[in-house]
Coordinates of C-alpha atoms and ligand atoms in Angstrom, one line a residue:
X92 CA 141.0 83.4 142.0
X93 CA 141.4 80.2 140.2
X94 CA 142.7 76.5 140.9
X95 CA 145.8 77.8 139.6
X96 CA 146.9 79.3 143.1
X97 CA 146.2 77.1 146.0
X98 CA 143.0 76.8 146.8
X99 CA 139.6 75.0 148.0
X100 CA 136.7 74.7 145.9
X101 CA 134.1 75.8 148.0
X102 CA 130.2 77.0 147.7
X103 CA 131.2 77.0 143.8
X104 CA 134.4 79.0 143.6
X105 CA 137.8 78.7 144.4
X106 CA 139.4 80.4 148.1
X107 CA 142.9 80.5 149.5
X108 CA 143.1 78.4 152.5
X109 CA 142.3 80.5 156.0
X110 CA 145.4 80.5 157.4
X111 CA 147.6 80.3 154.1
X112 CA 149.1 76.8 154.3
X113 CA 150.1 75.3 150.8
X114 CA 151.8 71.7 150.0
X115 CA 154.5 71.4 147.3
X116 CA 153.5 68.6 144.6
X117 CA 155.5 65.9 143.7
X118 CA 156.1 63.9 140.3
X119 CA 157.2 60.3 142.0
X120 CA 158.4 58.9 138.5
X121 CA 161.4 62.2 138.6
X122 CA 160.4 63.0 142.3
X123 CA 160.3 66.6 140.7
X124 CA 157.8 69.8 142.2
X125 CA 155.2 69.5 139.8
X126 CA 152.7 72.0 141.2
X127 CA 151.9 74.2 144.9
X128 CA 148.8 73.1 145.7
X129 CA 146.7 74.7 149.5
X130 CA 147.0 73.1 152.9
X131 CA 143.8 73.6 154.9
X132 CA 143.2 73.1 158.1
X133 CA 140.0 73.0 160.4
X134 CA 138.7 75.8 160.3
X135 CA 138.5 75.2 156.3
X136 CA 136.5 72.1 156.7
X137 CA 133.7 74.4 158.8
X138 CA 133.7 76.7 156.0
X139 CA 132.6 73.9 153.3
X140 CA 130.5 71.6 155.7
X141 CA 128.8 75.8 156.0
X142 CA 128.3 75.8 152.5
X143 CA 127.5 72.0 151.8
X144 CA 124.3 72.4 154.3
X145 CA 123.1 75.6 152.7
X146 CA 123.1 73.7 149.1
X147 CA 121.8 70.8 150.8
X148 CA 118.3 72.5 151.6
X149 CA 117.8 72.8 147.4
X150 CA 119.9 70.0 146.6
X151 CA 117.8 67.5 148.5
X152 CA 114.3 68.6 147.0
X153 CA 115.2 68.4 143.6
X154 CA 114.0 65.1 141.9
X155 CA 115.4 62.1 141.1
X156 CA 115.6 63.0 137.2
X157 CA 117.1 66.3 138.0
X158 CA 120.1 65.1 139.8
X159 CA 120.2 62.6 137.4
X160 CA 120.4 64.9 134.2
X161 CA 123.1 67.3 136.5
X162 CA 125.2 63.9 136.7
X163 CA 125.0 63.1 133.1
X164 CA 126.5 66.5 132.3
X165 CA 129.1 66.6 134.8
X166 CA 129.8 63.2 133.3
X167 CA 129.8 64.4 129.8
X168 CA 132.1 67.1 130.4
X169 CA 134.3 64.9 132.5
X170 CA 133.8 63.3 128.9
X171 CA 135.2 65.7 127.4
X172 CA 138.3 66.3 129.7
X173 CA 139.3 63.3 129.9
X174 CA 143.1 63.5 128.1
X175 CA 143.5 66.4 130.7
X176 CA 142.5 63.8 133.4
X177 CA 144.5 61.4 132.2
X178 CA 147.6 63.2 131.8
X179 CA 147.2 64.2 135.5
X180 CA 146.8 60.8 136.8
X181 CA 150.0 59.7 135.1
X182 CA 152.0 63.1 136.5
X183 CA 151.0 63.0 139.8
X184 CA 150.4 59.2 140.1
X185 CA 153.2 58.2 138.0
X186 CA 150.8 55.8 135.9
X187 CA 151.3 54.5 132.9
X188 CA 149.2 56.2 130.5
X189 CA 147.2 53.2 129.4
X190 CA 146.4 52.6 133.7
X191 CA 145.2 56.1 133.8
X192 CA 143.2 56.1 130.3
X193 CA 141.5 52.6 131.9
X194 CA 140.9 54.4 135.4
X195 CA 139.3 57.4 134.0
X196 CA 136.8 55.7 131.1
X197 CA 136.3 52.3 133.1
X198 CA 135.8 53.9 136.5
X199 CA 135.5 58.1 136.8
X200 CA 133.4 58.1 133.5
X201 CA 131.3 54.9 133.7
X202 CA 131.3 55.4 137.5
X203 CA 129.7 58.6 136.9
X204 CA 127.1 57.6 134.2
X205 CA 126.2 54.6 136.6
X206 CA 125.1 56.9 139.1
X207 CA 123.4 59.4 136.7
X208 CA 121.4 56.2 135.6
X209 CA 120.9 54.6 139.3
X210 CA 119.5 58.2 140.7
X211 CA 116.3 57.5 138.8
X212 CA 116.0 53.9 140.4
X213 CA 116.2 53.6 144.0
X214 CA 114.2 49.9 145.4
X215 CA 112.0 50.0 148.0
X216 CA 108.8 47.9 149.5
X217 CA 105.8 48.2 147.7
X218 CA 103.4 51.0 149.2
X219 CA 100.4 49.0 150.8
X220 CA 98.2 48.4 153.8
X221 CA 100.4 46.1 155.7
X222 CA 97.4 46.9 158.6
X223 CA 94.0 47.4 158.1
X224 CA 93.3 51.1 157.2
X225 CA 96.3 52.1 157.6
X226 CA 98.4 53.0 154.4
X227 CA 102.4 52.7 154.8
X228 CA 104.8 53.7 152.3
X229 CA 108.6 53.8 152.2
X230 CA 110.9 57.0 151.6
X231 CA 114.4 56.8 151.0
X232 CA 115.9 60.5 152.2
X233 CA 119.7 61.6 151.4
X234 CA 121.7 62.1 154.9
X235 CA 122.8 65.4 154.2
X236 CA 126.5 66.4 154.4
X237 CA 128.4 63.8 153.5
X238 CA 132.6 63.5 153.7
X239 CA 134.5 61.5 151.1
X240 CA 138.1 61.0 152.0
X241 CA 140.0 59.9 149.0
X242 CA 143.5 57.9 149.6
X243 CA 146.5 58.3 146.5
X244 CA 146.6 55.2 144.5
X245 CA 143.7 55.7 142.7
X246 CA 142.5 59.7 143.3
X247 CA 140.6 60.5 140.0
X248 CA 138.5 56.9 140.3
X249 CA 137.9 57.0 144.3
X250 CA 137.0 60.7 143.8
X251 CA 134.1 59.9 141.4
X252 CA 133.1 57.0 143.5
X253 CA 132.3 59.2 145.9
X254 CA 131.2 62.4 144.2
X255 CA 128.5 59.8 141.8
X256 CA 126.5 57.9 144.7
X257 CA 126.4 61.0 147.6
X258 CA 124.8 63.3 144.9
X259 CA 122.8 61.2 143.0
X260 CA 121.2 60.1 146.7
X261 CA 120.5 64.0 147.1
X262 CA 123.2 64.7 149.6
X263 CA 126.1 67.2 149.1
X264 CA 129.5 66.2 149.6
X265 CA 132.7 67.6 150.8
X266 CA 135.2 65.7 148.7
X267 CA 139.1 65.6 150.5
X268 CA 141.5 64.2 148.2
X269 CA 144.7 62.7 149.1
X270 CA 147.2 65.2 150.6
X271 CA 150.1 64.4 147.9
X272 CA 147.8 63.7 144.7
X273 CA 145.0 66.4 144.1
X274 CA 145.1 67.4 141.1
X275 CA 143.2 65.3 139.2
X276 CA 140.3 66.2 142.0
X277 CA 141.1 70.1 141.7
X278 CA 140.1 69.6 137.7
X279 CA 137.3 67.7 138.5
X280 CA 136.1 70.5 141.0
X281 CA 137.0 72.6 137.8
X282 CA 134.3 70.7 135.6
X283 CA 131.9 71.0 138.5
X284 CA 132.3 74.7 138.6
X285 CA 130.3 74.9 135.4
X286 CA 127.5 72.3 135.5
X287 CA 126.3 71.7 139.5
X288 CA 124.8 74.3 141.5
X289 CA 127.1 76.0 144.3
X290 CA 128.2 74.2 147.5
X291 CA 126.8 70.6 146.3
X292 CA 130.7 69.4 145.6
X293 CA 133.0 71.0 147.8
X294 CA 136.8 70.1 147.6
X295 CA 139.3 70.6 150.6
X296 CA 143.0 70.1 150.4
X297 CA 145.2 68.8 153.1
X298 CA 146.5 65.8 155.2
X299 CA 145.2 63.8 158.2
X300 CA 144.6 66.9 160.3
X301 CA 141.7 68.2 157.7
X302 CA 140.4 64.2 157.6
X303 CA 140.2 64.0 161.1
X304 CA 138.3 67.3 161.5
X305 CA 135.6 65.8 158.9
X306 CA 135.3 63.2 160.7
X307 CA 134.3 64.7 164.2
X308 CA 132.1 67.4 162.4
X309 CA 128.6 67.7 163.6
X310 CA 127.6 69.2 160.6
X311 CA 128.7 66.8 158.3
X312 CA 125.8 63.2 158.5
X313 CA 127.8 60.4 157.2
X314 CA 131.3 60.1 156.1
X315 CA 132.9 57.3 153.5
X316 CA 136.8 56.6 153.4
X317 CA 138.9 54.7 151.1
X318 CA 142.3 54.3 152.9
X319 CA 144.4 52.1 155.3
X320 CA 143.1 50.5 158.2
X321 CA 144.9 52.8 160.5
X322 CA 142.8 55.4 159.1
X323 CA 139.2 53.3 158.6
X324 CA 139.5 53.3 162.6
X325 CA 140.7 56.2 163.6
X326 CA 137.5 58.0 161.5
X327 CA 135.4 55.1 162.9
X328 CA 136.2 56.2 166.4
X329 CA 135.6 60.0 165.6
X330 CA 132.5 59.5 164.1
X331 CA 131.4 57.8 166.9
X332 CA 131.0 60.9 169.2
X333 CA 128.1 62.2 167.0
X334 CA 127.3 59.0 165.3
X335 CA 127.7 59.4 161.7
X336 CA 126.9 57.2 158.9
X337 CA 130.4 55.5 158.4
X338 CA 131.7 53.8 155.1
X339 CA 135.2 52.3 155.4
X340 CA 136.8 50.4 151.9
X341 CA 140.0 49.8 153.4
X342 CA 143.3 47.7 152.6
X343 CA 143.1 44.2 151.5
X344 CA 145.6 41.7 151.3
X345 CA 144.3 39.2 148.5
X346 CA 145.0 35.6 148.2
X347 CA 145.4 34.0 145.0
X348 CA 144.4 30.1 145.4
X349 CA 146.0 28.0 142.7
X350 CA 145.0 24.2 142.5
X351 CA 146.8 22.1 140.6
X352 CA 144.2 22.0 137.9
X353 CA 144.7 25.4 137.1
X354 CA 145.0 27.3 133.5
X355 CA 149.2 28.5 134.1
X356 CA 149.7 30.5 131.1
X357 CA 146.0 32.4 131.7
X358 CA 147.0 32.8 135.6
X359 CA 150.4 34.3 135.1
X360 CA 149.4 36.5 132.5
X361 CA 146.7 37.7 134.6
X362 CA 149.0 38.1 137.2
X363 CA 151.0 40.7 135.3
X364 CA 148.5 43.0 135.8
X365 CA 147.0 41.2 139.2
X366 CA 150.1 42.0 140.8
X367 CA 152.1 44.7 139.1
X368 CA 149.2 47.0 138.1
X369 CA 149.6 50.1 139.9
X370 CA 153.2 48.9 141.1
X371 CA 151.0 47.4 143.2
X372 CA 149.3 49.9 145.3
X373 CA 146.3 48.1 144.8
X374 CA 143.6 47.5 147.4
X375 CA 142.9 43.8 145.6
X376 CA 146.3 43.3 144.3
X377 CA 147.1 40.0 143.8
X378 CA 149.6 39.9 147.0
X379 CA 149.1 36.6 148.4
X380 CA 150.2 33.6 145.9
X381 CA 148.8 30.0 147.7
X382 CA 150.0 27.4 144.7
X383 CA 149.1 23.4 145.1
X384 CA 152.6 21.8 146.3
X385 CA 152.1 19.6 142.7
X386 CA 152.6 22.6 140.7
X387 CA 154.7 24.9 142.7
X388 CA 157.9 24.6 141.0
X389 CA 156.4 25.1 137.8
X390 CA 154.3 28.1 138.9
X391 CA 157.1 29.7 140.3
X392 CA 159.5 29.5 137.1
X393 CA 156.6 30.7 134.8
X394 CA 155.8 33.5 137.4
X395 CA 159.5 34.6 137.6
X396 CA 159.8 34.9 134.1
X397 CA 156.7 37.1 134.0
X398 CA 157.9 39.1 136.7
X399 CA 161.0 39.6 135.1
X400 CA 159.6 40.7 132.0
X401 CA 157.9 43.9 133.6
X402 CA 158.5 47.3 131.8
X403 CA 159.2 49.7 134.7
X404 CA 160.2 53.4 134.1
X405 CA 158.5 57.4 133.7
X406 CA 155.5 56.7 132.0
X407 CA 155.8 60.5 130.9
X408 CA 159.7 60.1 129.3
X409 CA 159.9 60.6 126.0
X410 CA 159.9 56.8 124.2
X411 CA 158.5 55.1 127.5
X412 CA 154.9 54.1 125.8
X413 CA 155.4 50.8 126.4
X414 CA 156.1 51.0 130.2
X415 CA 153.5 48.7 132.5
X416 CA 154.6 49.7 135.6
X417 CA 155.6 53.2 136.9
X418 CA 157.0 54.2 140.5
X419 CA 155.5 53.5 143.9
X420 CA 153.8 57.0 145.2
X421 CA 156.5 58.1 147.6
X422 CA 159.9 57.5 149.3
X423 CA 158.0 56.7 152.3
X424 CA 155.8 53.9 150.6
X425 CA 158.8 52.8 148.6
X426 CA 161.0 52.4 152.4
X427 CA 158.2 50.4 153.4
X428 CA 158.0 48.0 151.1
X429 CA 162.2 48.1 151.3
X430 CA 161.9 47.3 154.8
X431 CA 159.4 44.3 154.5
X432 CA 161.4 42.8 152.0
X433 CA 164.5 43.3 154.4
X434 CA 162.3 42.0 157.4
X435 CA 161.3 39.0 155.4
X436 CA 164.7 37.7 154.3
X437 CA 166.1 38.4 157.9
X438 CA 163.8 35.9 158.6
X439 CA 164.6 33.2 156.0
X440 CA 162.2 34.0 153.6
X441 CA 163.9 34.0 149.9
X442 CA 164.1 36.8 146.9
X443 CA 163.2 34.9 144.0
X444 CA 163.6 37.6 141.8
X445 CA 163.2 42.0 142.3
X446 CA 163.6 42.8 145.7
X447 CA 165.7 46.0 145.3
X448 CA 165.2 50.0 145.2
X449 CA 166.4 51.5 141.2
X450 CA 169.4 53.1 141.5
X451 CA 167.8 56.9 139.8
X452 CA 165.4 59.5 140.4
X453 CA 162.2 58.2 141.2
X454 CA 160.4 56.2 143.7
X455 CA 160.8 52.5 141.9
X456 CA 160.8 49.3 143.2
X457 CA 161.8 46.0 141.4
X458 CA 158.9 43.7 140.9
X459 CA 159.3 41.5 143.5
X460 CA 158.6 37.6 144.3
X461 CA 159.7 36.5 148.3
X462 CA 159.0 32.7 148.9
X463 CA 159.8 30.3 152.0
X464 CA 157.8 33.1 154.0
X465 CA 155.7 31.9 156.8
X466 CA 151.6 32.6 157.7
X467 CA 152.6 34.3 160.6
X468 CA 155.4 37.0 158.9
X469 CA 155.2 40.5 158.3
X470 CA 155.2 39.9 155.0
X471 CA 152.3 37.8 154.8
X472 CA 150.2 39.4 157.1
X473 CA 150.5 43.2 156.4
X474 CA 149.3 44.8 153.4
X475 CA 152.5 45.3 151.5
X476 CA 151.2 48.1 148.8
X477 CA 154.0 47.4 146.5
X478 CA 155.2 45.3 143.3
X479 CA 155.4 42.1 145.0
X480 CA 153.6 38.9 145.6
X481 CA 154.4 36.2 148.2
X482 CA 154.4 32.1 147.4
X483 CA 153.6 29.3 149.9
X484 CA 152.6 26.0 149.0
X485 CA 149.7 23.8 150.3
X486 CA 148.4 20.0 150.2
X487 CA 144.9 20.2 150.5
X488 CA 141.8 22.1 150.0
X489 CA 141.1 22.7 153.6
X490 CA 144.7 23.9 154.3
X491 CA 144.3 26.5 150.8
X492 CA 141.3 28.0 152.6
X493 CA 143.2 28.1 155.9
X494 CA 145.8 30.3 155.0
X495 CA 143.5 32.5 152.7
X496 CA 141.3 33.7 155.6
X497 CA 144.1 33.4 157.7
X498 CA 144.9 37.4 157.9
X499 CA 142.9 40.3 159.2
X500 CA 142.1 41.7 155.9
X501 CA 139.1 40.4 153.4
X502 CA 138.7 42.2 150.7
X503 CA 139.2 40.4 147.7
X504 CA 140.7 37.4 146.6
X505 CA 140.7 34.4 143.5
X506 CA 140.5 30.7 142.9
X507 CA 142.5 29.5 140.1
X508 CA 140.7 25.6 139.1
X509 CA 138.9 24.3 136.1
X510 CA 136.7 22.3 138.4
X511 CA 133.5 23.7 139.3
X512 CA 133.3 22.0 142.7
X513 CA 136.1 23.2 144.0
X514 CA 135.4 26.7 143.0
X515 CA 132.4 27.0 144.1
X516 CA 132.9 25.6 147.6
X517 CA 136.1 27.6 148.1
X518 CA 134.8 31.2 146.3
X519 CA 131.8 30.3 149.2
X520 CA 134.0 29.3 151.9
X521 CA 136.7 32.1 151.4
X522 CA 135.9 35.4 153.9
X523 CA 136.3 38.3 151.1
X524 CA 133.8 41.2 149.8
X525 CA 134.9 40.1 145.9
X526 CA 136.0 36.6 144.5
X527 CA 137.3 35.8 141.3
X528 CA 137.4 32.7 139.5
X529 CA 139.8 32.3 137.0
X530 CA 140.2 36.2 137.3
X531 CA 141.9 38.7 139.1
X532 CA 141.5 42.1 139.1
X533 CA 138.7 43.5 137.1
X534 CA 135.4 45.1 139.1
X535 CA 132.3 46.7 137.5
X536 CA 130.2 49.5 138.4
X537 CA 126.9 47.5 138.8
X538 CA 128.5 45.4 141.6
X539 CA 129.6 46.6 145.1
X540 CA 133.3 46.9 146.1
X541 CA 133.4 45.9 149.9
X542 CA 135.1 44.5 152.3
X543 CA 134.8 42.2 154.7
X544 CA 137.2 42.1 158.3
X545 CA 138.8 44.2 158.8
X546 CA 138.4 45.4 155.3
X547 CA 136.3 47.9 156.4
X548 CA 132.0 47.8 155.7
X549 CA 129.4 49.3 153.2
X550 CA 130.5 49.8 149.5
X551 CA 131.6 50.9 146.4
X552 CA 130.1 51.2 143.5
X553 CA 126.7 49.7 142.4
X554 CA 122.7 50.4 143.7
X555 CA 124.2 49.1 147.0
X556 CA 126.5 51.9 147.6
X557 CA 123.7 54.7 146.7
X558 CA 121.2 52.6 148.9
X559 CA 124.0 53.9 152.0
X560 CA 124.0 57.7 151.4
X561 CA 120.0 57.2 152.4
X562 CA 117.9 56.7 155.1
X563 CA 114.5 55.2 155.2
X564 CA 111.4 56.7 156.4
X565 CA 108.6 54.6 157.1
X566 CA 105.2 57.0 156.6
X567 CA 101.6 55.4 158.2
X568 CA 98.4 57.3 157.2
X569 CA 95.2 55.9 158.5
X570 CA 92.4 56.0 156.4
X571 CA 89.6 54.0 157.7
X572 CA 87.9 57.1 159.9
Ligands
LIG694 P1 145.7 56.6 154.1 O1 144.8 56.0 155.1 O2 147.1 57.0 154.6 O3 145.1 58.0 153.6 C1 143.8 57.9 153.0 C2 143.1 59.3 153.2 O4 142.8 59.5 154.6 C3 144.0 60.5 152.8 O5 143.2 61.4 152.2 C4 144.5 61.0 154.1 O6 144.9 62.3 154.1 C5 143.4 60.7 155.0 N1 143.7 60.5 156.4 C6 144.9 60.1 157.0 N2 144.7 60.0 158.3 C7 143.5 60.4 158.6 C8 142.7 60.6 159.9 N3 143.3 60.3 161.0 N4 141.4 60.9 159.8 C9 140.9 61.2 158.6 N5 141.5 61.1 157.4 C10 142.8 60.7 157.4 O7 145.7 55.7 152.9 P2 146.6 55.8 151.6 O8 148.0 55.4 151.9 O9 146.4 57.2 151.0 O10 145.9 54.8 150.6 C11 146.3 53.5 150.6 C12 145.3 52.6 151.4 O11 144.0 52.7 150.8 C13 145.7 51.2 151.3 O12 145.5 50.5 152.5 C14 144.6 50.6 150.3 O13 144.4 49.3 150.3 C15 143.5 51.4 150.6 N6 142.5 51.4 149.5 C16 141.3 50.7 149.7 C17 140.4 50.7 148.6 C18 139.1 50.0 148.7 O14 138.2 50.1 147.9 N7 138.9 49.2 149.8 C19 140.7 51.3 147.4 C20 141.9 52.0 147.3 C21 142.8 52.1 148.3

């Protein structure tokens, strides 16, 4: 059998789903069947956590220069792979070819050679005699079985997020990619195939119903999910009942904080890809635009012409290289952010420019900018996940910080100010896991990803992240007698 017919990657090769379920694969940009791809169900998941805990008992022994030399390779031939990857990001994801290029070098590759590196370097306290004759030193031990549960805007990136920290730790993982994007996850399983031994990366396909068995397994030790909210805490509350290690990076909802000192043309520029990256299904998309009442009609001219600038169409169509921003991931997502628009003007909130469905195949959404909206809407308070940002005005610093923090969310958010007073009092006062100043967007793999709120806890990315998939031991030998 190969990934070709629908199938799970499990204990090293590929098997059809126990009870034969598959799920038809969608292009969003042509909303086209682009591949069949399995459905699992429960009884799937027991067969991989079966097969991660057998691999675990070798897996876990091996040293931290072993795992780390299995990541390099895995990473090399990721390496190698990567116009595949790409090309599958942009057909299933409907990305723009240059997104998906800077997803899989910035993120899957580097992501994957970060780890490779950080296996080799876990911190700990020095080994000493913190009491007389007695010697303590400090172990850091992998978990075990761990469950990654990947979410559709970014499915090659999150996967290796996962995959690079839970086996350079010395766990094994069983990896569940998004129900309507795997197959950027199905090659990387591929690659695995030939470089890691059996069972230490398992894949399972299939929707909620496979996430939520994960999460109530007893077999499987910790469990880390990027997704929505909705989903952080309905895993939260499953893993509960057996008390797993729990790792949530959910939606954000980020301010941007412009004084009136700010750089214009470097803000809206940023902005282009702040906002519109991704059509905006961006966990730290630039969503929330707080401008100084001295600049806002200014801001709001530049930033409509911006917005109105934005190639949208197929990345794939022939003569569409220069397209920035592709469709939103499905009819469903692109209704929602329909109906917030529709919610938000019902209201007496204003479309400044966008706010439309294209006419067409294809899930697209006009870039979008509301204004007159209100801290308490809809609009303002949910995480949107679409190409559009909001603008409200404030007088002071105090009132700026107000409406930042003023949601549930707190993941990530940026202060636009050439004064470095202001920024550093509001970067420290503002309640987010990442702040930019005079930035929006970028992240690095030696940093952690995290949220704050109801942003979920732990991290992505950096030592911070592999320091989770661990537990400490704390080992006493007496040696005075
Ligand atoms: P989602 O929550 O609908 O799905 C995410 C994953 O969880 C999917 O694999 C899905 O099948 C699974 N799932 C759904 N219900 C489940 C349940 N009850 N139990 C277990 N698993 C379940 O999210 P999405 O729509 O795929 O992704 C978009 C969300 O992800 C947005 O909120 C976005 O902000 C967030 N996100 C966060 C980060 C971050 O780093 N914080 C990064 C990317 C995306």
């Amino acid at each position: 059998m190969s990934h070709q017919q629908p199938a799970h990657f499990i204990d090293g090769e590929w098997v059809a789903p126990l009870d034969g379920g598959t799920r038809t694969i969608i292009n969003p940009a042509t909303g086209e069947a682009i591949a069949v791809v399995a459905e699992g169900s429960p009884s799937d998941v027991d067969r991989a956590v079966d097969a991660a805990q057998r691999a675990f008992r070798a897996w876990r022994k091996t040293t931290p220069r072993e795992r780390s030399l299995a990541l390099e390779e895995f990473a090399a031939r990721v390496e190698s792979r990567k116009e595949e990857l790409i090309q599958q990001e942009a057909l299933n994801g409907g990305k723009p070819l240059f997104g998906a290029r800077w997803e899989i070098e910035d993120f899957v590759i580097d992501g994957l050679k970060f780890f490779a590196g950080a296996a080799r370097h876990l911190d700990g306290i020095a080994s000493a005699d913190y009491q007389a004759g007695r010697t303590s030193s400090l172990r850091r031990e992998p978990l075990g079985v761990i469950a990654g549960i990947v979410p559709w805007n970014y499915p090659a990136e999150i996967a290796a997020w996962k995959i690079g920290p839970v086996l350079a730790a010395g766990n094994t993982l069983v990896l569940k990619p998004s129900e309507g994007t795997p197959l950027s996850a199905l090659l990387l399983a591929e690659i695995a195939a030939d470089c890691l031994p059996p069972g230490v990366l398992n894949l399972v396909l299939g929707d909620g119903v496979v996430g939520a068995a994960m999460a109530e397994h007893p077999g499987i030790a910790g469990i880390s999910v990027t997704g929505s909210e909705r989903t952080g805490v309905a895993v939260a509350e499953r893993a509960a009942r057996n008390l797993k290690h729990v790792d949530l990076e959910l939606g954000g909802n980020a301010p941007v904080v412009v004084f009136s000192d700010a750089e214009l043309p470097l803000l809206i520029e940023t902005l282009r890809m702040g906002t519109f990256y991704n059509a905006g299904q961006d966990c730290t998309a630039a969503t929330r635009l707080l401008v100084h009442a001295s600049v806002y009609d200014k801001f709001l001219t530049a930033a409509t012409a911006m917005t109105e600038s934005i190639v949208y169409g197929d990345p794939l169509a022939e003569g569409n290289g220069d397209v920035e921003m592709g469709p939103l991931a499905t009819e469903v997502q692109r209704e929602r952010v329909d109906y917030f628009v529709r919610n938000a003007v019902a209201a007496g909130s204003r479309v400044v420019t966008g706010g439309r469905k294209v006419d067409g195949p294809g899930y697209f959404y006009q870039p979008t900018i509301v204004d007159k909206v209100r801290q308490e809407d809809p609009i303002v308070q949910e995480e949107v996940f679409g190409p559009l940002m909001t603008v409200q005005s404030f007088e002071s610093e105090e009132e700026a910080i107000m409406l930042a923090n003023g949601v549930r969310q707190g993941l990530s958010a940026s202060v636009w100010t050439q004064n470095v007073g202001v920024a550093t009092r509001v970067s420290n006062e503002l309640d987010f896991g990442t702040v930019w100043v005079n930035e929006h967007l970028p992240l690095v793999s030696e940093l952690p990803h995290s949220g704050h709120k109801m942003s979920g806890y732990g991290h992505s990315m950096s030592r911070y992240n592999l320091e989770q998939y661990t537990s400490t031991k704390h080992i006493m030998v007496r040696h005075d007698r």
